[in-house]
Amino acid sequence: MTATTTARGVHLTGLTKVFGEGDAAVHALKGVDLEISSGEFVVVIGPSGSGKTTLCNIIGGIETATSGTVMVAGEDISRTKPAKLSDFRRDHVGFIFQFFNLIPTLTARENVEMIVEMTGRGDKAQVPAHLEAVGLGDKLDSFPAQLSGGQQQRVAVARALATDPDILLADEPTGALDLPTGRQILELLQELNRQGKTIIIVTHNLSVGQIADRVITVVDGQIKSIESNDSPAAAADVTW
Amino acid sequence: MNATTKKAFRDLWRSKAQVIAVAVTIMLGVMIYIATAGAFQNLSASYDQTYERLHFADLTATGGDLDAVAQDALDAGASAAITRTQVDPPMLIEDTKLVGRVIGMPTDAQPAVNQVDVIDGDYFDEGATDQILLETHAADTFGVGPGDTLQIFSTTGWVDVTVQGVVDSPEYLWPARSRQEILSDPNSFAVAFAPEESVQGWFEIPANQTQVLLPDTADARVASEKREPWETDTGIAVAQAMTDAGASALQSQADQPSNATLSEDLQGFDQMSVAFPALFLIAAGVASWVLLTRRILQETPVIGTMMAAGARRGRVLRHYVLQGLLMGGVGALLGVALGVPANAAITSAYTGFIGVPDTVVRNYPWMLVIGLVFGVVVGVLGALGPAVSASRIAPAQAMRPASDAKAPGGWSRWVARQRWLPVSGRMALRDVVRSKRRTLATMLGTVLALVLVLTSVGMMTSILAAITTQFEDIELEDASVVAQSEAGVGDALADVDGVERVEATTLGQVTLKGPDGTYQTTLTGFEPDTQMHGFIGTDGTAVTLPDDGVLAGQFLSEEIGIAAGDTITITSDAGQNEVTVVGFLDEPIGTSVYATNDTARSLLPNEGTESYALAFTAESTTETARDQIRDTVTQLEGVVAYQDVRAIVGQLNQYLGLFWAFIGIMIVMGTVLALAVMYVTMSVNVVERTGELATLRAAGAPLRKVAGAVATENLVATVLGIPFGLAIGAWSAGAFLASFNDDLFTLELQWGWWTLPAAALGVLLAAAVSQWPAARAIRRVDIARVVRERAA
Ligand SMILES: Nc1ncnc2c1ncn2[C@@H]1O[C@H](COP(=O)(O)OP(=O)(O)OP(=O)(O)O)[C@@H](O)[C@H]1O
Ligand SMILES: [Mg+2]
């Protein structure tokens, strides 16, 4: 792990997150130190309420830390104002959600184009290629209602790729999908990782850990263990 | 408090701004209703109190043996009856000569019928002969008060009289000489009450009026709408007894010029006091519908879950109806609370403006209840639709995230091919059709906003246009003069400084009889090629006076059932004649009949007077110049009456005072309401799409662009609503105007070319302004929370 890859990766020190105040305060993260290198494939697992989503959201810049430092892709976003975080996300991260969050009134192609248009990053001409890459070359003009769950999630992946992010963040990307479809998404993510994207997946699904370089277990707002995986399995072989 | 009630309160709290907007619209509706409907009742009550206190005559008659008529009236059940003398002689007040009115009164005490309120100075000294009580309008117009003197032209010449007091009279709350002269130059009329003996002496005539008071007038007045107030059993018996005793020209209180004018003035107000609040409440209903529909859409999974857990439909229904009930209830309560003082304010403003001596401010419990009930009902109705659809949500829907599962239609596919459009533009176009409910709500908001604004603005511009047409295109003369024929003032008038042209006219009162009724009005004769009056036909083209026959105001066609070319009976003091109505005129104010001077003279009696129309030079349009001309002309030997047309416009505006005030308030409130409705629909559109917006924001799309996309969609829907809003608004303005139409006003919807574009622009602007809070809402979208809600 070289210094440069870390600098472009994720670098968290003493990260805490407290929701609410006083008696109602919830300490979602209680001092997390974590390094994720550029190009790494990381899976975050842990029991419900342990703080996985919070961690993922802070890395992706849609939530801010209470204390500690957050360096992502070479930028210190610990104290960045929400308006500036918008630029950070545009330049560095792509989100994939459990429920796809596609705009129902836009076709697959338009859902991806919309992001390019709205962020001003990426190339519209490349949109069909992105959809091609996720295996939807023949579904460009289909509306979400005409696509299966797996296809919709692949549109969401293509959408996340449209701004050419350094890091892809996926919170339960297979949660709404059946085994074969979920596996297809994981294969897709693995392929993207091979092409150099940093991938962080948050999941309850222990099996997903098999394909990661490292599995980070979060319990009660703290990192309980980090397991390295010298020879990650192919997504196609994973089962649950 | 149980959990569902708590949830209802919390839900309302979560969208405070919209809830407030809905509650405020309901509040405004209820407030305006209570204020205006209450004021209408109070104004009637104020008149009644004055009338009752001052013993305003129920019946006035002339003719017969007056003492016998009065006695028979008393025998038939009248509670009081008096006889008195009334004459319209020339008067000279502060250098202005005019035809006034002198009315005889006892000096020892107020008469039993038609008393006066002495507001300055005193009542007559007992036995006085040369004192008068001057009616307040004349006192104001000429700046005359107790101690001042003026002259009355008696059969033996001018007599000097001293003003003993200034008085309010129930007969002259509105200063009208007759039913036909309700809008006149205030400088041309003055009422002076003088000792009865003196009046009979000055004019060498006996008493000529019998006035009768019926028991319980006020009750009778309220009792029925259709029946004349005096048409109680007693009233009818009294009227019959008077007629039997030889009385003629029986005039009821309802036909008394001042009272008739004022009740007409109030009538339009009555209709507006219901119709305008109704518009507001409809708008409020729509706003609460929009708000709750969105909430239910958003909560579909929650509702589905509750239903899956076995919640009864009724419970779900109740829960959402409760929210409407709360919004409606709070709005209505506030509306009642504000309506009560507003009612008092409007009532006193009006009575002060018109000069009604009594101001009755009452709150009518039934009205407060109606206001409350309507406010609550509107909230509940707005909630009912959404609540019913919530209770129909299938439990299975809980399992899927809220999504639009409809397959795209042809429109969506067509828009998808319009690749030259930016995606956000395509999204806007498609959403407009696919989210029909959202589009409909936005359009509805737009339509209501336009209706509210256009109705008030349309009424205003139409009446302004009517006044302009009347006084710039139709009544081209600047003043009219009546003089004694033998004086031959025609040439002298032409020599007056500032008078450019003089034309002889003919003036007289006539009664027209057609198959469907009779109508009393003035007949005016002009030179065949007159430049003093513009005749505009009902088709809008100019017409000229026919050599034979008359032209009549178009109201007459309906009123007495005649068509152009029909022959009618025209009666004047000269007797009965048959005359052809050659055509009808489109004159917005008043309903008169016109003919050439020759025709008019053949139909009217020769009263030894002649009349003239004057046109002033361009330099003589100032107030001072006109006053100068008035003084000069009225002092010419033989001139008996003078009316300045400009002063009539002032009188008209006074008549319309209440209307102007109402319209002003409506334009302001309508605008507030339009903004509130736009705001609710716009901001709801944002909240409804939180998921999509959060996704875009998570991807790093700048606020500006996201807000822009939403704004585009909102504005497209607004633009779609505009044509409907303009059409319905124009229709509504027309309908309101029509409710004003009678013989005094024939109003058509008129507005400048700019009105519709300006209204459309205004609403677009309101929509655009509403994007600002919408953008704020987008900024405040907690991306993490939305993502978490959706991503387990
Ligand atoms: N907006 C918030 N306000 C208050 N507490 C919050 C908020 N968001 C999360 N929390 C709390 O922070 C803790 C961590 O939440 P987080 O969503 O990160 O858990 P998670 O590990 O993703 O759980 P799951 O596996 O169920 O998704 C939880 O105790 C949760 O209740
Ligand atoms: Mg989570």
PDB file of C-alpha atoms in Angstrom, chain B residues 149-333:
ATOM      1  CA  THR B 149     -78.310  82.771   5.390  1.00  0.00           C
ATOM      2  CA  LEU B 150     -79.550  81.711   2.000  1.00  0.00           C
ATOM      3  CA  GLN B 151     -82.396  82.656  -0.309  1.00  0.00           C
ATOM      4  CA  ILE B 152     -85.451  80.798  -1.422  1.00  0.00           C
ATOM      5  CA  PHE B 153     -87.410  81.924  -4.469  1.00  0.00           C
ATOM      6  CA  SER B 154     -91.044  82.332  -3.437  1.00  0.00           C
ATOM      7  CA  THR B 155     -94.020  83.364  -5.509  1.00  0.00           C
ATOM      8  CA  THR B 156     -93.299  86.915  -4.412  1.00  0.00           C
ATOM      9  CA  GLY B 157     -89.559  86.844  -5.012  1.00  0.00           C
ATOM     10  CA  TRP B 158     -86.458  85.909  -3.023  1.00  0.00           C
ATOM     11  CA  VAL B 159     -86.863  85.435   0.737  1.00  0.00           C
ATOM     12  CA  ASP B 160     -83.928  85.370   3.109  1.00  0.00           C
ATOM     13  CA  VAL B 161     -83.818  82.509   5.566  1.00  0.00           C
ATOM     14  CA  THR B 162     -81.316  81.653   8.301  1.00  0.00           C
ATOM     15  CA  VAL B 163     -79.866  78.227   8.841  1.00  0.00           C
ATOM     16  CA  GLN B 164     -80.932  77.212  12.354  1.00  0.00           C
ATOM     17  CA  GLY B 165     -79.456  73.731  12.226  1.00  0.00           C
ATOM     18  CA  VAL B 166     -77.881  71.142   9.989  1.00  0.00           C
ATOM     19  CA  VAL B 167     -79.796  67.870   9.913  1.00  0.00           C
ATOM     20  CA  ASP B 168     -79.714  64.265   8.764  1.00  0.00           C
ATOM     21  CA  SER B 169     -82.987  63.131   7.248  1.00  0.00           C
ATOM     22  CA  PRO B 170     -83.991  59.513   6.637  1.00  0.00           C
ATOM     23  CA  GLU B 171     -85.407  60.664   3.305  1.00  0.00           C
ATOM     24  CA  TYR B 172     -82.090  62.067   2.106  1.00  0.00           C
ATOM     25  CA  LEU B 173     -79.392  59.753   3.394  1.00  0.00           C
ATOM     26  CA  TRP B 174     -78.639  59.555  -0.291  1.00  0.00           C
ATOM     27  CA  PRO B 175     -79.348  62.975  -1.802  1.00  0.00           C
ATOM     28  CA  ALA B 176     -81.712  62.091  -4.635  1.00  0.00           C
ATOM     29  CA  ARG B 177     -84.472  64.337  -5.839  1.00  0.00           C
ATOM     30  CA  SER B 178     -86.267  61.497  -7.571  1.00  0.00           C
ATOM     31  CA  ARG B 179     -85.766  57.907  -8.662  1.00  0.00           C
ATOM     32  CA  GLN B 180     -84.442  59.250 -11.958  1.00  0.00           C
ATOM     33  CA  GLU B 181     -81.993  61.690 -10.453  1.00  0.00           C
ATOM     34  CA  ILE B 182     -79.991  59.546  -8.114  1.00  0.00           C
ATOM     35  CA  LEU B 183     -76.706  60.608  -9.627  1.00  0.00           C
ATOM     36  CA  SER B 184     -76.565  64.350  -9.891  1.00  0.00           C
ATOM     37  CA  ASP B 185     -74.280  67.273  -9.322  1.00  0.00           C
ATOM     38  CA  PRO B 186     -74.440  67.882  -5.534  1.00  0.00           C
ATOM     39  CA  ASN B 187     -74.286  71.587  -6.314  1.00  0.00           C
ATOM     40  CA  SER B 188     -77.610  71.302  -8.085  1.00  0.00           C
ATOM     41  CA  PHE B 189     -79.717  70.084  -5.195  1.00  0.00           C
ATOM     42  CA  ALA B 190     -80.348  71.169  -1.601  1.00  0.00           C
ATOM     43  CA  VAL B 191     -83.026  70.214   0.894  1.00  0.00           C
ATOM     44  CA  ALA B 192     -84.238  72.771   3.411  1.00  0.00           C
ATOM     45  CA  PHE B 193     -86.805  72.021   6.106  1.00  0.00           C
ATOM     46  CA  ALA B 194     -88.813  75.142   6.898  1.00  0.00           C
ATOM     47  CA  PRO B 195     -91.759  75.988   9.155  1.00  0.00           C
ATOM     48  CA  GLU B 196     -94.879  74.491   7.558  1.00  0.00           C
ATOM     49  CA  GLU B 197     -96.782  77.768   7.830  1.00  0.00           C
ATOM     50  CA  SER B 198     -93.998  79.658   6.063  1.00  0.00           C
ATOM     51  CA  VAL B 199     -93.777  77.143   3.240  1.00  0.00           C
ATOM     52  CA  GLN B 200     -97.509  77.375   2.590  1.00  0.00           C
ATOM     53  CA  GLY B 201     -97.198  81.145   2.722  1.00  0.00           C
ATOM     54  CA  TRP B 202     -94.157  81.473   0.427  1.00  0.00           C
ATOM     55  CA  PHE B 203     -95.654  79.344  -2.300  1.00  0.00           C
ATOM     56  CA  GLU B 204     -99.313  80.121  -1.669  1.00  0.00           C
ATOM     57  CA  ILE B 205    -100.341  76.463  -1.700  1.00  0.00           C
ATOM     58  CA  PRO B 206    -101.896  74.088   0.819  1.00  0.00           C
ATOM     59  CA  ALA B 207    -100.221  70.954   2.126  1.00  0.00           C
ATOM     60  CA  ASN B 208     -99.597  68.453  -0.692  1.00  0.00           C
ATOM     61  CA  GLN B 209     -98.233  65.249   0.900  1.00  0.00           C
ATOM     62  CA  THR B 210     -99.625  62.682   3.292  1.00  0.00           C
ATOM     63  CA  GLN B 211     -97.078  60.500   5.073  1.00  0.00           C
ATOM     64  CA  VAL B 212     -97.924  57.437   7.009  1.00  0.00           C
ATOM     65  CA  LEU B 213     -96.114  55.230   9.474  1.00  0.00           C
ATOM     66  CA  LEU B 214     -97.115  51.588   9.784  1.00  0.00           C
ATOM     67  CA  PRO B 215     -96.646  49.579  12.944  1.00  0.00           C
ATOM     68  CA  ASP B 216     -93.541  47.330  13.191  1.00  0.00           C
ATOM     69  CA  THR B 217     -91.925  48.425   9.994  1.00  0.00           C
ATOM     70  CA  ALA B 218     -88.581  46.919  10.762  1.00  0.00           C
ATOM     71  CA  ASP B 219     -90.047  43.465  11.245  1.00  0.00           C
ATOM     72  CA  ALA B 220     -92.020  43.701   8.071  1.00  0.00           C
ATOM     73  CA  ARG B 221     -88.896  44.746   6.222  1.00  0.00           C
ATOM     74  CA  VAL B 222     -86.992  41.697   7.317  1.00  0.00           C
ATOM     75  CA  ALA B 223     -89.975  39.416   6.946  1.00  0.00           C
ATOM     76  CA  SER B 224     -89.938  38.959   3.239  1.00  0.00           C
ATOM     77  CA  GLU B 225     -87.889  39.670   0.193  1.00  0.00           C
ATOM     78  CA  LYS B 226     -90.469  39.537  -2.517  1.00  0.00           C
ATOM     79  CA  ARG B 227     -93.286  41.336  -0.780  1.00  0.00           C
ATOM     80  CA  GLU B 228     -92.892  45.043  -0.427  1.00  0.00           C
ATOM     81  CA  PRO B 229     -92.227  45.870   3.200  1.00  0.00           C
ATOM     82  CA  TRP B 230     -95.547  47.621   3.640  1.00  0.00           C
ATOM     83  CA  GLU B 231     -97.470  44.693   2.254  1.00  0.00           C
ATOM     84  CA  THR B 232     -98.542  43.411   5.620  1.00  0.00           C
ATOM     85  CA  ASP B 233    -102.235  43.029   6.249  1.00  0.00           C
ATOM     86  CA  THR B 234    -102.290  46.383   7.996  1.00  0.00           C
ATOM     87  CA  GLY B 235    -100.153  47.973   5.299  1.00  0.00           C
ATOM     88  CA  ILE B 236    -102.447  46.820   2.543  1.00  0.00           C
ATOM     89  CA  ALA B 237    -105.522  47.974   4.453  1.00  0.00           C
ATOM     90  CA  VAL B 238    -103.960  51.374   5.075  1.00  0.00           C
ATOM     91  CA  ALA B 239    -102.916  51.791   1.439  1.00  0.00           C
ATOM     92  CA  GLN B 240    -106.431  50.823   0.349  1.00  0.00           C
ATOM     93  CA  ALA B 241    -108.011  53.310   2.773  1.00  0.00           C
ATOM     94  CA  MET B 242    -105.748  56.077   1.493  1.00  0.00           C
ATOM     95  CA  THR B 243    -106.528  55.319  -2.136  1.00  0.00           C
ATOM     96  CA  ASP B 244    -110.228  55.193  -1.312  1.00  0.00           C
ATOM     97  CA  ALA B 245    -109.899  58.620   0.316  1.00  0.00           C
ATOM     98  CA  GLY B 246    -108.603  59.979  -2.984  1.00  0.00           C
ATOM     99  CA  ALA B 247    -104.843  59.700  -2.550  1.00  0.00           C
ATOM    100  CA  SER B 248    -102.865  59.158  -5.735  1.00  0.00           C
ATOM    101  CA  ALA B 249     -99.246  58.358  -6.484  1.00  0.00           C
ATOM    102  CA  LEU B 250     -98.786  56.156  -3.465  1.00  0.00           C
ATOM    103  CA  GLN B 251     -95.093  55.659  -2.901  1.00  0.00           C
ATOM    104  CA  SER B 252     -93.784  52.969  -0.584  1.00  0.00           C
ATOM    105  CA  GLN B 253     -90.640  53.169   1.469  1.00  0.00           C
ATOM    106  CA  ALA B 254     -89.012  50.726  -0.937  1.00  0.00           C
ATOM    107  CA  ASP B 255     -89.537  53.158  -3.810  1.00  0.00           C
ATOM    108  CA  GLN B 256     -88.488  56.212  -1.873  1.00  0.00           C
ATOM    109  CA  PRO B 257     -85.561  57.572  -3.949  1.00  0.00           C
ATOM    110  CA  SER B 258     -82.898  57.631  -1.237  1.00  0.00           C
ATOM    111  CA  ASN B 259     -83.843  54.293   0.227  1.00  0.00           C
ATOM    112  CA  ALA B 260     -84.193  52.628  -3.165  1.00  0.00           C
ATOM    113  CA  THR B 261     -80.773  53.885  -4.210  1.00  0.00           C
ATOM    114  CA  LEU B 262     -79.102  52.705  -1.037  1.00  0.00           C
ATOM    115  CA  SER B 263     -80.689  49.280  -1.106  1.00  0.00           C
ATOM    116  CA  GLU B 264     -79.523  48.843  -4.680  1.00  0.00           C
ATOM    117  CA  ASP B 265     -76.092  49.877  -3.538  1.00  0.00           C
ATOM    118  CA  LEU B 266     -76.148  47.213  -0.847  1.00  0.00           C
ATOM    119  CA  GLN B 267     -77.564  44.530  -3.094  1.00  0.00           C
ATOM    120  CA  GLY B 268     -74.442  43.933  -5.115  1.00  0.00           C
ATOM    121  CA  PHE B 269     -72.583  43.759  -1.861  1.00  0.00           C
ATOM    122  CA  ASP B 270     -74.875  41.007  -0.651  1.00  0.00           C
ATOM    123  CA  GLN B 271     -73.990  38.782  -3.585  1.00  0.00           C
ATOM    124  CA  MET B 272     -70.296  39.475  -3.353  1.00  0.00           C
ATOM    125  CA  SER B 273     -70.309  38.758   0.350  1.00  0.00           C
ATOM    126  CA  VAL B 274     -71.160  35.152  -0.425  1.00  0.00           C
ATOM    127  CA  ALA B 275     -69.499  34.578  -3.772  1.00  0.00           C
ATOM    128  CA  PHE B 276     -66.041  35.882  -2.944  1.00  0.00           C
ATOM    129  CA  PRO B 277     -65.643  33.911   0.274  1.00  0.00           C
ATOM    130  CA  ALA B 278     -66.860  30.874  -1.645  1.00  0.00           C
ATOM    131  CA  LEU B 279     -63.997  31.334  -4.103  1.00  0.00           C
ATOM    132  CA  PHE B 280     -61.562  31.537  -1.207  1.00  0.00           C
ATOM    133  CA  LEU B 281     -62.915  28.440   0.447  1.00  0.00           C
ATOM    134  CA  ILE B 282     -62.719  26.490  -2.801  1.00  0.00           C
ATOM    135  CA  ALA B 283     -59.102  27.525  -3.107  1.00  0.00           C
ATOM    136  CA  ALA B 284     -58.481  26.457   0.461  1.00  0.00           C
ATOM    137  CA  GLY B 285     -60.122  23.112  -0.215  1.00  0.00           C
ATOM    138  CA  VAL B 286     -57.888  22.550  -3.214  1.00  0.00           C
ATOM    139  CA  ALA B 287     -54.799  23.488  -1.239  1.00  0.00           C
ATOM    140  CA  SER B 288     -55.604  21.091   1.562  1.00  0.00           C
ATOM    141  CA  TRP B 289     -56.386  18.390  -0.981  1.00  0.00           C
ATOM    142  CA  VAL B 290     -53.009  18.876  -2.613  1.00  0.00           C
ATOM    143  CA  LEU B 291     -51.223  18.817   0.698  1.00  0.00           C
ATOM    144  CA  LEU B 292     -52.855  15.688   2.034  1.00  0.00           C
ATOM    145  CA  THR B 293     -52.749  13.804  -1.235  1.00  0.00           C
ATOM    146  CA  ARG B 294     -49.025  14.257  -1.260  1.00  0.00           C
ATOM    147  CA  ARG B 295     -48.713  13.123   2.322  1.00  0.00           C
ATOM    148  CA  ILE B 296     -50.651   9.961   1.588  1.00  0.00           C
ATOM    149  CA  LEU B 297     -48.609   9.233  -1.471  1.00  0.00           C
ATOM    150  CA  GLN B 298     -45.495   9.602   0.580  1.00  0.00           C
ATOM    151  CA  GLU B 299     -46.850   7.420   3.324  1.00  0.00           C
ATOM    152  CA  THR B 300     -48.174   4.684   1.109  1.00  0.00           C
ATOM    153  CA  PRO B 301     -45.700   2.108   2.485  1.00  0.00           C
ATOM    154  CA  VAL B 302     -46.568   3.092   6.048  1.00  0.00           C
ATOM    155  CA  ILE B 303     -50.270   2.902   5.370  1.00  0.00           C
ATOM    156  CA  GLY B 304     -49.765  -0.406   3.590  1.00  0.00           C
ATOM    157  CA  THR B 305     -47.888  -1.695   6.605  1.00  0.00           C
ATOM    158  CA  MET B 306     -50.619  -0.586   8.960  1.00  0.00           C
ATOM    159  CA  MET B 307     -53.207  -2.244   6.774  1.00  0.00           C
ATOM    160  CA  ALA B 308     -51.090  -5.363   6.535  1.00  0.00           C
ATOM    161  CA  ALA B 309     -51.017  -5.394  10.303  1.00  0.00           C
ATOM    162  CA  GLY B 310     -54.789  -5.417  10.286  1.00  0.00           C
ATOM    163  CA  ALA B 311     -55.673  -1.740  10.661  1.00  0.00           C
ATOM    164  CA  ARG B 312     -59.292  -1.044   9.749  1.00  0.00           C
ATOM    165  CA  ARG B 313     -59.978   1.103   6.702  1.00  0.00           C
ATOM    166  CA  GLY B 314     -62.098   3.348   8.874  1.00  0.00           C
ATOM    167  CA  ARG B 315     -59.179   4.110  11.140  1.00  0.00           C
ATOM    168  CA  VAL B 316     -56.920   5.067   8.267  1.00  0.00           C
ATOM    169  CA  LEU B 317     -59.681   7.210   6.833  1.00  0.00           C
ATOM    170  CA  ARG B 318     -60.265   8.909  10.166  1.00  0.00           C
ATOM    171  CA  HIS B 319     -56.594   9.604  10.600  1.00  0.00           C
ATOM    172  CA  TYR B 320     -56.284  11.657   7.432  1.00  0.00           C
ATOM    173  CA  VAL B 321     -59.650  13.310   7.790  1.00  0.00           C
ATOM    174  CA  LEU B 322     -58.522  14.392  11.232  1.00  0.00           C
ATOM    175  CA  GLN B 323     -55.657  16.320   9.687  1.00  0.00           C
ATOM    176  CA  GLY B 324     -58.045  18.169   7.388  1.00  0.00           C
ATOM    177  CA  LEU B 325     -60.313  18.788  10.331  1.00  0.00           C
ATOM    178  CA  LEU B 326     -57.490  20.299  12.346  1.00  0.00           C
ATOM    179  CA  MET B 327     -56.374  22.592   9.528  1.00  0.00           C
ATOM    180  CA  GLY B 328     -59.950  23.618   8.750  1.00  0.00           C
ATOM    181  CA  GLY B 329     -60.828  24.051  12.400  1.00  0.00           C
ATOM    182  CA  VAL B 330     -57.884  26.263  13.230  1.00  0.00           C
ATOM    183  CA  GLY B 331     -58.308  28.299  10.042  1.00  0.00           C
ATOM    184  CA  ALA B 332     -62.018  28.718  10.636  1.00  0.00           C
ATOM    185  CA  LEU B 333     -61.578  29.709  14.269  1.00  0.00           C
TER     186      LEU B 333
END
